[in-house]
mmCIF file of C-alpha atoms (C1' of nucleotides) in Angstrom:
data_model
loop_
_atom_site.group_PDB
_atom_site.id
_atom_site.type_symbol
_atom_site.label_atom_id
_atom_site.label_comp_id
_atom_site.label_asym_id
_atom_site.label_seq_id
_atom_site.Cartn_x
_atom_site.Cartn_y
_atom_site.Cartn_z
ATOM 1 C CA MET A 1 -51.306 14.501 -4.727
ATOM 2 C CA LYS A 2 -48.342 16.389 -6.231
ATOM 3 C CA ASN A 3 -47.048 18.729 -8.225
ATOM 4 C CA ARG A 4 -49.018 21.604 -7.361
ATOM 5 C CA ASN A 5 -48.641 24.442 -9.297
ATOM 6 C CA THR A 6 -48.078 27.481 -6.501
ATOM 7 C CA LEU A 7 -46.778 30.618 -6.634
ATOM 8 C CA GLN A 8 -43.067 29.386 -5.377
ATOM 9 C CA ARG A 9 -42.847 26.949 -7.812
ATOM 10 C CA ARG A 10 -43.546 29.138 -10.804
ATOM 11 C CA LEU A 11 -41.193 31.329 -9.739
ATOM 12 C CA VAL A 12 -38.246 29.074 -10.162
ATOM 13 C CA LEU A 13 -38.759 27.640 -12.633
ATOM 14 C CA GLU A 14 -39.678 30.842 -14.830
ATOM 15 C CA THR A 15 -36.591 32.872 -13.243
ATOM 16 C CA VAL A 16 -34.214 29.664 -14.319
ATOM 17 C CA ARG A 17 -35.786 29.822 -18.250
ATOM 18 C CA ARG A 18 -34.762 33.994 -18.134
ATOM 19 C CA MET A 19 -32.302 34.117 -16.776
ATOM 20 C CA GLN A 20 -30.446 31.690 -19.257
ATOM 21 C CA ASN A 21 -26.939 31.201 -17.482
ATOM 22 C CA HIS A 22 -26.745 28.463 -15.707
ATOM 23 C CA PRO A 23 -27.670 30.491 -11.834
ATOM 24 C CA THR A 24 -27.204 28.551 -9.155
ATOM 25 C CA ALA A 25 -29.594 28.002 -6.552
ATOM 26 C CA ASP A 26 -28.344 31.008 -4.416
ATOM 27 C CA GLU A 27 -28.245 33.215 -7.782
ATOM 28 C CA ILE A 28 -32.118 32.026 -8.356
ATOM 29 C CA PHE A 29 -33.354 32.571 -4.397
ATOM 30 C CA ARG A 30 -31.307 35.995 -4.937
ATOM 31 C CA GLU A 31 -33.609 37.029 -8.050
ATOM 32 C CA ILE A 32 -36.969 36.104 -7.074
ATOM 33 C CA ALA A 33 -36.483 37.073 -3.502
ATOM 34 C CA ALA A 34 -35.185 41.157 -5.636
ATOM 35 C CA GLU A 35 -38.456 41.808 -6.618
ATOM 36 C CA ASN A 36 -39.619 41.185 -3.795
ATOM 37 C CA THR A 37 -42.032 37.911 -3.643
ATOM 38 C CA LEU A 38 -41.640 36.458 -0.227
ATOM 39 C CA ILE A 39 -39.882 32.811 -0.626
ATOM 40 C CA SER A 40 -37.249 31.111 1.323
ATOM 41 C CA LYS A 41 -34.268 29.214 0.131
ATOM 42 C CA ALA A 42 -34.881 25.558 0.749
ATOM 43 C CA THR A 43 -38.328 26.050 -1.063
ATOM 44 C CA VAL A 44 -36.028 27.019 -3.715
ATOM 45 C CA TYR A 45 -33.778 24.239 -3.268
ATOM 46 C CA ARG A 46 -36.523 22.081 -2.916
ATOM 47 C CA ASN A 47 -38.385 23.194 -6.170
ATOM 48 C CA LEU A 48 -35.709 22.789 -8.037
ATOM 49 C CA LYS A 49 -35.031 19.357 -7.310
ATOM 50 C CA ILE A 50 -38.195 18.172 -8.004
ATOM 51 C CA LEU A 51 -38.414 20.333 -11.094
ATOM 52 C CA SER A 52 -34.721 18.959 -12.260
ATOM 53 C CA GLU A 53 -36.410 15.370 -11.254
ATOM 54 C CA GLN A 54 -39.610 16.171 -13.704
ATOM 55 C CA GLY A 55 -36.672 16.991 -16.617
ATOM 56 C CA GLU A 56 -38.052 20.496 -16.825
ATOM 57 C CA ILE A 57 -34.407 21.811 -15.917
ATOM 58 C CA LEU A 58 -31.553 20.703 -16.144
ATOM 59 C CA HIS A 59 -28.729 20.454 -12.758
ATOM 60 C CA ILE A 60 -25.817 20.737 -13.689
ATOM 61 C CA PRO A 61 -23.589 19.548 -10.569
ATOM 62 C CA ILE A 62 -20.764 21.202 -10.215
ATOM 63 C CA PRO A 63 -17.132 19.897 -7.625
ATOM 64 C CA ASN A 64 -15.900 22.957 -5.886
ATOM 65 C CA GLY A 65 -19.037 24.719 -6.016
ATOM 66 C CA ALA A 66 -22.586 25.573 -6.030
ATOM 67 C CA ASP A 67 -24.387 23.271 -8.195
ATOM 68 C CA CYS A 68 -25.728 25.071 -11.385
ATOM 69 C CA PHE A 69 -29.062 25.230 -13.199
ATOM 70 C CA ASP A 70 -30.079 25.300 -16.944
ATOM 71 C CA PHE A 71 -33.275 25.721 -19.236
ATOM 72 C CA ASN A 72 -31.842 23.557 -21.936
ATOM 73 C CA THR A 73 -32.545 20.230 -20.864
ATOM 74 C CA VAL A 74 -31.061 18.928 -24.758
ATOM 75 C CA PRO A 75 -28.361 17.158 -23.253
ATOM 76 C CA HIS A 76 -25.174 19.019 -24.136
ATOM 77 C CA TYR A 77 -21.242 20.074 -22.137
ATOM 78 C CA HIS A 78 -20.115 22.833 -19.899
ATOM 79 C CA MET A 79 -17.220 24.973 -20.259
ATOM 80 C CA ASP A 80 -16.054 25.711 -15.921
ATOM 81 C CA CYS A 81 -14.378 29.041 -16.460
ATOM 82 C CA ARG A 82 -11.448 28.889 -13.988
ATOM 83 C CA ARG A 83 -10.771 32.779 -12.964
ATOM 84 C CA CYS A 84 -14.680 34.070 -12.663
ATOM 85 C CA GLY A 85 -16.579 29.863 -11.638
ATOM 86 C CA ARG A 86 -19.183 30.818 -14.616
ATOM 87 C CA ILE A 87 -20.503 28.574 -16.438
ATOM 88 C CA PHE A 88 -20.492 28.287 -20.145
ATOM 89 C CA ASP A 89 -22.522 26.403 -22.478
ATOM 90 C CA VAL A 90 -19.608 24.939 -25.439
ATOM 91 C CA ASN A 91 -20.147 24.183 -28.659
ATOM 92 C CA MET A 92 -19.815 20.124 -29.467
ATOM 93 C CA PRO A 93 -22.085 18.241 -30.872
ATOM 94 C CA TYR A 94 -23.654 15.373 -27.832
ATOM 95 C CA GLN A 95 -20.641 11.563 -28.296
ATOM 96 C CA SER A 96 -24.088 10.115 -28.132
ATOM 97 C CA ASP A 97 -21.993 7.110 -28.558
ATOM 98 C CA LEU A 98 -19.410 7.894 -25.894
ATOM 99 C CA CYS A 99 -20.041 5.399 -23.062
ATOM 100 C CA LYS A 100 -19.944 2.304 -25.513
ATOM 101 C CA LYS A 101 -16.552 3.577 -26.299
ATOM 102 C CA VAL A 102 -15.107 1.889 -23.292
ATOM 103 C CA CYS A 103 -13.374 -1.033 -22.992
ATOM 104 C CA ASN A 104 -15.530 -2.833 -20.114
ATOM 105 C CA PRO A 105 -14.436 -6.387 -19.193
ATOM 106 C CA GLU A 106 -15.171 -5.977 -16.058
ATOM 107 C CA GLY A 107 -18.463 -5.942 -16.477
ATOM 108 C CA PHE A 108 -19.573 -2.280 -15.604
ATOM 109 C CA LEU A 109 -22.917 -0.636 -16.772
ATOM 110 C CA ILE A 110 -22.363 2.751 -18.228
ATOM 111 C CA GLU A 111 -25.251 4.495 -18.457
ATOM 112 C CA SER A 112 -24.122 7.802 -18.577
ATOM 113 C CA HIS A 113 -21.591 10.178 -19.195
ATOM 114 C CA GLN A 114 -20.411 14.311 -18.324
ATOM 115 C CA ILE A 115 -17.468 15.754 -20.283
ATOM 116 C CA VAL A 116 -16.597 19.555 -18.038
ATOM 117 C CA PHE A 117 -13.650 21.394 -19.839
ATOM 118 C CA TYR A 118 -11.752 23.935 -17.627
ATOM 119 C CA GLY A 119 -10.501 27.267 -19.266
ATOM 120 C CA LEU A 120 -10.752 30.893 -19.604
ATOM 121 C CA CYS A 121 -13.916 32.741 -20.191
ATOM 122 C CA PRO A 122 -13.523 34.739 -23.923
ATOM 123 C CA LYS A 123 -14.291 38.174 -20.717
ATOM 124 C CA CYS A 124 -10.933 36.420 -18.079
ATOM 125 C CA ARG A 125 -8.918 35.569 -20.914
ATOM 126 C CA ALA A 126 -8.682 39.379 -22.743
ATOM 127 C CA VAL A 127 -8.243 40.049 -18.423
ATOM 128 C CA ALA A 128 -5.206 37.191 -18.316
ATOM 129 C CA GLU A 129 -3.519 37.976 -21.313
ATOM 130 C CA GLN A 130 -3.834 42.118 -19.945
ATOM 131 C CA GLN A 131 -1.196 41.241 -17.294
ATOM 132 C CA LYS A 132 0.565 39.147 -18.632
ATOM 133 C CA GLN A 133 1.799 42.194 -20.490
ATOM 134 C CA ASN A 134 1.971 44.402 -18.134
ATOM 135 C CA LYS A 135 5.113 41.884 -16.034
ATOM 136 C CA PRO A 136 6.176 39.621 -18.537
ATOM 137 C CA GLN A 137 8.709 37.802 -16.579
ATOM 138 C CA ALA A 138 6.662 37.986 -13.140
ATOM 139 C CA GLY A 139 7.855 40.409 -9.865
ATOM 140 C CA MET B 1 11.485 27.064 2.761
ATOM 141 C CA LYS B 2 8.829 24.691 0.881
ATOM 142 C CA ASN B 3 7.894 20.708 1.352
ATOM 143 C CA ARG B 4 9.197 19.432 4.814
ATOM 144 C CA ASN B 5 9.529 16.274 4.788
ATOM 145 C CA THR B 6 7.036 15.444 7.837
ATOM 146 C CA LEU B 7 5.367 12.046 8.440
ATOM 147 C CA GLN B 8 2.091 13.135 8.135
ATOM 148 C CA ARG B 9 2.786 14.405 4.675
ATOM 149 C CA ARG B 10 4.523 10.835 4.110
ATOM 150 C CA LEU B 11 2.050 9.240 5.828
ATOM 151 C CA VAL B 12 -0.245 10.730 3.889
ATOM 152 C CA LEU B 13 0.934 10.151 0.241
ATOM 153 C CA GLU B 14 1.500 6.231 1.590
ATOM 154 C CA THR B 15 -1.625 6.172 2.476
ATOM 155 C CA VAL B 16 -2.753 7.014 -1.320
ATOM 156 C CA ARG B 17 0.084 5.312 -2.823
ATOM 157 C CA ARG B 18 -1.405 2.278 -0.304
ATOM 158 C CA MET B 19 -5.297 2.154 -0.790
ATOM 159 C CA GLN B 20 -5.521 2.256 -4.322
ATOM 160 C CA ASN B 21 -9.344 2.784 -4.139
ATOM 161 C CA HIS B 22 -9.528 6.779 -4.630
ATOM 162 C CA PRO B 23 -10.565 7.544 -0.919
ATOM 163 C CA THR B 24 -11.232 9.895 0.073
ATOM 164 C CA ALA B 25 -9.649 12.457 2.424
ATOM 165 C CA ASP B 26 -12.085 11.498 5.441
ATOM 166 C CA GLU B 27 -10.776 7.216 4.600
ATOM 167 C CA ILE B 28 -7.399 8.438 4.100
ATOM 168 C CA PHE B 29 -7.903 10.230 7.434
ATOM 169 C CA ARG B 30 -9.025 6.957 9.804
ATOM 170 C CA GLU B 31 -6.852 4.813 7.852
ATOM 171 C CA ILE B 32 -4.049 7.064 9.352
ATOM 172 C CA ALA B 33 -5.523 7.555 12.867
ATOM 173 C CA ALA B 34 -6.440 3.387 12.947
ATOM 174 C CA GLU B 35 -2.251 2.949 13.291
ATOM 175 C CA ASN B 36 -2.436 4.763 16.259
ATOM 176 C CA THR B 37 -0.296 7.886 14.501
ATOM 177 C CA LEU B 38 -2.018 11.411 15.870
ATOM 178 C CA ILE B 39 -2.539 13.101 12.748
ATOM 179 C CA SER B 40 -5.630 14.952 13.110
ATOM 180 C CA LYS B 41 -8.235 15.238 9.732
ATOM 181 C CA ALA B 42 -6.639 19.393 9.357
ATOM 182 C CA THR B 43 -3.358 17.830 8.236
ATOM 183 C CA VAL B 44 -4.838 15.527 5.701
ATOM 184 C CA TYR B 45 -6.605 18.156 3.778
ATOM 185 C CA ARG B 46 -3.789 20.666 4.069
ATOM 186 C CA ASN B 47 -1.177 17.680 2.748
ATOM 187 C CA LEU B 48 -3.620 16.424 -0.090
ATOM 188 C CA LYS B 49 -4.168 20.098 -1.466
ATOM 189 C CA ILE B 50 0.051 20.061 -1.310
ATOM 190 C CA LEU B 51 0.826 16.840 -2.832
ATOM 191 C CA SER B 52 -1.420 17.188 -5.392
ATOM 192 C CA GLU B 53 -0.108 20.650 -6.222
ATOM 193 C CA GLN B 54 2.660 18.674 -6.332
ATOM 194 C CA GLY B 55 1.836 16.303 -8.700
ATOM 195 C CA GLU B 56 2.337 13.549 -6.589
ATOM 196 C CA ILE B 57 -0.952 12.409 -6.313
ATOM 197 C CA LEU B 58 -3.794 13.157 -8.637
ATOM 198 C CA HIS B 59 -7.391 15.231 -6.719
ATOM 199 C CA ILE B 60 -10.185 14.345 -8.079
ATOM 200 C CA PRO B 61 -13.327 16.735 -7.853
ATOM 201 C CA ILE B 62 -16.618 14.795 -7.729
ATOM 202 C CA PRO B 63 -19.579 16.809 -7.303
ATOM 203 C CA ASN B 64 -22.679 16.316 -4.989
ATOM 204 C CA GLY B 65 -19.934 14.344 -2.759
ATOM 205 C CA ALA B 66 -16.405 14.286 -1.168
ATOM 206 C CA ASP B 67 -13.671 14.826 -3.466
ATOM 207 C CA CYS B 68 -11.185 11.692 -4.040
ATOM 208 C CA PHE B 69 -7.164 11.281 -4.387
ATOM 209 C CA ASP B 70 -5.811 9.113 -6.706
ATOM 210 C CA PHE B 71 -1.979 7.337 -6.331
ATOM 211 C CA ASN B 72 -2.429 7.553 -10.566
ATOM 212 C CA THR B 73 -1.884 10.447 -12.482
ATOM 213 C CA VAL B 74 -1.386 9.538 -15.736
ATOM 214 C CA PRO B 75 -4.473 11.053 -17.049
ATOM 215 C CA HIS B 76 -7.601 9.153 -17.246
ATOM 216 C CA TYR B 77 -11.637 9.359 -16.534
ATOM 217 C CA HIS B 78 -13.966 7.472 -13.727
ATOM 218 C CA MET B 79 -16.918 6.075 -13.583
ATOM 219 C CA ASP B 80 -19.198 7.399 -9.845
ATOM 220 C CA CYS B 81 -20.741 4.123 -9.589
ATOM 221 C CA ARG B 82 -24.992 5.749 -8.293
ATOM 222 C CA ARG B 83 -25.215 2.714 -5.876
ATOM 223 C CA CYS B 84 -22.215 2.452 -3.541
ATOM 224 C CA GLY B 85 -21.344 5.605 -4.852
ATOM 225 C CA ARG B 86 -17.596 4.325 -5.060
ATOM 226 C CA ILE B 87 -14.695 5.683 -8.057
ATOM 227 C CA PHE B 88 -13.583 3.177 -11.093
ATOM 228 C CA ASP B 89 -10.944 3.551 -13.402
ATOM 229 C CA VAL B 90 -12.082 3.570 -16.858
ATOM 230 C CA ASN B 91 -10.236 2.024 -19.315
ATOM 231 C CA MET B 92 -10.727 4.560 -22.284
ATOM 232 C CA PRO B 93 -7.980 6.135 -24.231
ATOM 233 C CA TYR B 94 -7.139 9.457 -22.703
ATOM 234 C CA GLN B 95 -9.283 11.776 -25.662
ATOM 235 C CA SER B 96 -6.502 14.294 -25.549
ATOM 236 C CA ASP B 97 -7.581 16.250 -28.931
ATOM 237 C CA LEU B 98 -10.770 16.751 -26.707
ATOM 238 C CA CYS B 99 -10.749 20.136 -26.385
ATOM 239 C CA LYS B 100 -9.580 21.066 -29.559
ATOM 240 C CA LYS B 101 -13.261 19.520 -30.658
ATOM 241 C CA VAL B 102 -14.683 22.151 -29.668
ATOM 242 C CA CYS B 103 -16.242 24.414 -31.338
ATOM 243 C CA ASN B 104 -15.104 27.919 -30.790
ATOM 244 C CA PRO B 105 -16.288 30.902 -32.303
ATOM 245 C CA GLU B 106 -16.701 33.348 -29.331
ATOM 246 C CA GLY B 107 -12.969 32.927 -28.342
ATOM 247 C CA PHE B 108 -12.813 30.848 -24.942
ATOM 248 C CA LEU B 109 -9.470 29.122 -24.185
ATOM 249 C CA ILE B 110 -10.291 25.576 -23.409
ATOM 250 C CA GLU B 111 -7.025 24.099 -21.897
ATOM 251 C CA SER B 112 -8.468 20.787 -19.479
ATOM 252 C CA HIS B 113 -11.109 18.079 -19.687
ATOM 253 C CA GLN B 114 -12.296 15.903 -17.817
ATOM 254 C CA ILE B 115 -14.869 12.909 -18.161
ATOM 255 C CA VAL B 116 -16.961 11.118 -15.812
ATOM 256 C CA PHE B 117 -19.254 8.069 -16.352
ATOM 257 C CA TYR B 118 -21.905 7.395 -14.646
ATOM 258 C CA GLY B 119 -23.473 3.598 -13.943
ATOM 259 C CA LEU B 120 -23.986 0.623 -11.758
ATOM 260 C CA CYS B 121 -20.171 -0.810 -10.732
ATOM 261 C CA PRO B 122 -20.406 -5.031 -11.121
ATOM 262 C CA LYS B 123 -20.972 -5.799 -7.548
ATOM 263 C CA CYS B 124 -23.725 -3.215 -8.017
ATOM 264 C CA ARG B 125 -25.304 -4.303 -11.148
ATOM 265 C CA ALA B 126 -24.700 -8.392 -10.023
ATOM 266 C CA VAL B 127 -27.451 -6.706 -7.253
ATOM 267 C CA ALA B 128 -29.502 -4.442 -9.206
ATOM 268 C CA GLU B 129 -30.295 -7.900 -11.005
ATOM 269 C CA GLN B 130 -30.710 -9.480 -8.687
ATOM 270 C CA GLN B 131 -33.592 -7.337 -6.934
ATOM 271 C CA LYS B 132 -35.022 -7.055 -10.266
ATOM 272 C CA GLN B 133 -35.690 -10.575 -11.088
ATOM 273 C CA ASN B 134 -37.422 -11.116 -7.042
ATOM 274 C CA LYS B 135 -39.561 -8.393 -8.288
ATOM 275 C CA PRO B 136 -40.544 -8.446 -11.538
ATOM 276 C CA GLN B 137 -43.413 -5.730 -12.410
ATOM 277 C CA ALA B 138 -42.290 -3.666 -8.720
ATOM 278 C CA GLY B 139 -44.193 -3.527 -5.890
ATOM 279 C "C1'" DA C 1 16.784 29.994 14.509
ATOM 280 C "C1'" DT C 2 13.117 30.367 11.623
ATOM 281 C "C1'" DA C 3 9.761 29.375 8.413
ATOM 282 C "C1'" DC C 4 6.647 26.103 7.989
ATOM 283 C "C1'" DA C 5 3.526 22.162 9.645
ATOM 284 C "C1'" DT C 6 0.437 20.049 13.466
ATOM 285 C "C1'" DG C 7 -3.477 20.122 16.016
ATOM 286 C "C1'" DC C 8 -7.459 21.490 17.922
ATOM 287 C "C1'" DA C 9 -11.539 24.188 17.217
ATOM 288 C "C1'" DA C 10 -14.195 27.181 14.856
ATOM 289 C "C1'" DA C 11 -15.189 28.450 10.227
ATOM 290 C "C1'" DC C 12 -17.631 28.105 6.443
ATOM 291 C "C1'" DA C 13 -20.591 27.035 2.181
ATOM 292 C "C1'" DC C 14 -23.435 24.449 -0.034
ATOM 293 C "C1'" DT C 15 -27.976 21.606 0.963
ATOM 294 C "C1'" DT C 16 -30.969 18.922 3.597
ATOM 295 C "C1'" DT C 17 -34.575 18.402 7.129
ATOM 296 C "C1'" DG C 18 -37.948 18.848 10.921
ATOM 297 C "C1'" DC C 19 -41.767 21.168 12.722
ATOM 298 C "C1'" DA C 20 -46.407 23.857 12.661
ATOM 299 C "C1'" DG C 21 -48.596 26.454 9.558
ATOM 300 C "C1'" DC C 22 -51.211 27.649 5.031
ATOM 301 C "C1'" DA C 23 -52.994 26.724 0.379
ATOM 302 C "C1'" DC C 24 -53.925 24.027 -3.724
ATOM 303 C "C1'" DA C 25 -56.871 21.071 -5.880
ATOM 304 C "C1'" DT D 1 -60.712 18.332 3.253
ATOM 305 C "C1'" DG D 2 -56.178 16.462 3.623
ATOM 306 C "C1'" DT D 3 -52.058 16.067 1.288
ATOM 307 C "C1'" DG D 4 -48.685 19.007 -0.343
ATOM 308 C "C1'" DC D 5 -45.675 22.990 0.053
ATOM 309 C "C1'" DT D 6 -43.918 26.656 2.715
ATOM 310 C "C1'" DG D 7 -41.146 30.080 5.602
ATOM 311 C "C1'" DC D 8 -37.741 29.299 9.402
ATOM 312 C "C1'" DA D 9 -34.516 28.091 11.846
ATOM 313 C "C1'" DA D 10 -31.243 24.633 12.466
ATOM 314 C "C1'" DA D 11 -28.043 20.657 11.645
ATOM 315 C "C1'" DG D 12 -25.679 17.957 8.191
ATOM 316 C "C1'" DT D 13 -21.493 18.079 5.196
ATOM 317 C "C1'" DG D 14 -17.051 18.580 2.916
ATOM 318 C "C1'" DT D 15 -13.453 21.571 3.621
ATOM 319 C "C1'" DT D 16 -11.229 26.367 4.968
ATOM 320 C "C1'" DT D 17 -8.805 28.862 8.331
ATOM 321 C "C1'" DG D 18 -6.910 31.029 13.461
ATOM 322 C "C1'" DC D 19 -4.139 30.354 16.110
ATOM 323 C "C1'" DA D 20 -1.037 28.668 19.880
ATOM 324 C "C1'" DT D 21 2.981 25.250 19.776
ATOM 325 C "C1'" DG D 22 6.084 22.090 17.905
ATOM 326 C "C1'" DT D 23 10.202 20.706 14.805
ATOM 327 C "C1'" DA D 24 12.235 19.788 10.255
ATOM 328 C "C1'" DT D 25 15.819 22.422 7.724
#
DNA sequence: ATACATGCAAACACTTTGCAGCACA
DNA sequence: TGTGCTGCAAAGTGTTTGCATGTAT
């Protein structure tokens, strides 16, 4: 038998769907624990793995940081703010033919792709511009 | 003063340039240590960081695995073989206008992007096809 | 002479795993 | 009633850091 409907599994899924913020495993754990439900971090990790394998949620691996999870399982791209480190959805159509664009005489089998944009989110952009005005030529 | 020309720093740079295989910090460390040069892993990490900040080498952050480094600093894309985990260069022109394609009414500042392809390298593809032929309907 | 670099080990962040007991189907 | 799940703690990876010493300039 597989995929038992435990309280913990339900809570992990509900929390990812409710947060909508691309939360990390730790953020999900803290959110659930804050509601006084007994849950361990290992269980959160285990359930996130199972749920993403089942396609209920999307696992977004993040280099140099904690992986995060997305309630939106439709393929789309993300942006990583270099100042606050948060992950945001990017409004760009999915490039479904990008894999075919690879010139491939060596015979790689290209199955999927991932695009990550880097930059500043609106909030951090405003802060950065503020700071630039305060010390125009750097100190 | 900065950027001293130490034996260890020279060796790290030379080794990345010589290996050409997108080596990880650990692979670079083992390569140098194998030649009986006293070097510590911390020094390898420190020098890889400095060298990539100076633009001498390219730092390729890898989700779910050790970051790797590239002697080729010209922007290009990579493929991550899901079977052997090795990183390969992908033969596709750099999409320098991709950042401009993002529909961005919220005011993100999009500075750069990274594309990673997933699939099988030629060797692993051959192995996978071999295995498929040996048990056509799965065991 | 001294600021930068090193080796070593410990700390760190994130994630997985071993184990004994628990609970869903 | 038994397999799948849980909490806990420990272990596992990959990387960074504190510290005393060493060395390039």
